[in-house]
């Protein structure tokens, strides 16, 4: 799934920014049961000047590739994004898609079940939707 993230206008003093957030999931199934799950995400950021010219674009790494460089631990989180996604993927492996869709979440779609909520504090609602789509 993809959605626009941050966006700022360019000015004479500073470049503008547009960000596309893209999440991807792959699963394997045995009947209705998930036998493996991989999820990753990229935040593609593009800077441009006031005339609309795109600045040089460097390599774009996924959140999984960034690991600790993504910076959640530096900002007070116990686990980094890639670690939380790995916990989530492990948690859903062995469950049916229906069970994944019924994982209790709060208004920010972070899990509230104690079995997963202590290690996964990021929003998982989008991941649930991706798993449902991947299962079709």
XYZ file of C-alpha atoms in Angstrom, residues 16-124:
109
model
C 10.370 21.532 -0.720
C 9.764 17.905 0.166
C 7.331 15.246 -0.909
C 7.321 11.853 0.768
C 5.672 8.654 -0.404
C 5.217 5.954 2.242
C 4.953 2.421 0.894
C 4.393 -0.769 2.901
C 4.735 -4.255 1.424
C 3.898 -7.681 2.829
C 4.454 -11.201 1.567
C 2.989 -14.293 3.183
C 2.842 -17.999 2.539
C -0.161 -20.073 3.485
C -0.976 -23.666 4.214
C -4.732 -23.697 3.805
C -5.883 -20.725 5.869
C -2.833 -20.677 8.157
C 0.042 -18.224 7.629
C 3.305 -20.175 7.444
C 5.621 -17.202 6.882
C 5.326 -13.427 6.802
C 7.678 -10.641 5.720
C 6.836 -6.931 5.931
C 8.907 -3.880 5.061
C 8.328 -0.211 4.391
C 10.023 2.655 2.629
C 9.610 6.378 3.056
C 10.698 7.755 -0.319
C 11.650 11.409 0.164
C 12.220 13.749 -2.759
C 13.410 17.333 -2.386
C 12.748 19.961 -5.037
C 13.523 23.642 -5.464
C 11.131 26.562 -5.985
C 11.200 26.065 -9.768
C 10.161 22.416 -9.373
C 13.531 20.894 -10.188
C 14.126 17.686 -8.274
C 17.299 17.618 -6.211
C 19.644 14.657 -6.555
C 18.060 11.494 -5.184
C 20.324 9.140 -3.298
C 19.767 5.513 -2.410
C 16.456 4.900 -0.665
C 16.673 2.268 2.022
C 13.692 0.519 3.532
C 13.010 0.801 7.247
C 14.144 -2.809 7.548
C 17.418 -2.036 5.793
C 17.969 1.014 7.993
C 17.688 -1.030 11.191
C 18.824 1.073 14.163
C 19.605 3.987 11.850
C 15.829 4.498 11.529
C 16.063 5.971 15.017
C 13.166 4.707 17.131
C 15.454 3.625 19.981
C 17.149 7.032 19.968
C 13.695 8.538 20.513
C 12.861 6.386 23.525
C 11.386 3.219 22.013
C 12.504 -0.082 23.497
C 12.580 -1.754 20.085
C 13.544 -0.463 16.653
C 11.025 -0.529 13.781
C 12.586 -3.583 12.107
C 12.577 -5.477 15.409
C 8.910 -4.670 16.018
C 7.973 -5.818 12.517
C 9.907 -9.052 13.046
C 7.978 -9.601 16.318
C 4.698 -8.939 14.494
C 5.583 -11.331 11.643
C 6.508 -14.038 14.156
C 3.259 -13.403 16.038
C 1.032 -13.804 12.969
C 2.847 -16.905 11.708
C 0.719 -19.894 12.657
C -2.473 -17.818 12.748
C -5.248 -17.628 10.188
C -5.857 -14.418 8.257
C -9.113 -14.013 10.196
C -7.197 -14.224 13.481
C -4.763 -11.568 12.226
C -7.645 -9.311 11.241
C -9.085 -9.721 14.744
C -5.933 -8.668 16.622
C -7.141 -6.050 19.100
C -5.752 -2.581 18.383
C -6.200 0.906 19.808
C -7.297 4.038 17.934
C -3.789 4.343 16.429
C -3.972 0.655 15.363
C -1.187 -0.385 17.735
C -1.826 -3.837 19.258
C -3.421 -3.896 22.710
C -3.090 -7.634 23.418
C -0.429 -8.214 26.091
C 1.067 -11.090 24.066
C 2.207 -8.652 21.390
C 1.635 -5.165 22.784
C 4.763 -5.245 24.930
C 7.018 -5.654 21.872
C 4.998 -4.027 19.088
C 4.025 -0.408 19.706
C 3.845 0.712 16.065
C 0.600 0.858 14.100
C -0.267 -2.527 12.566
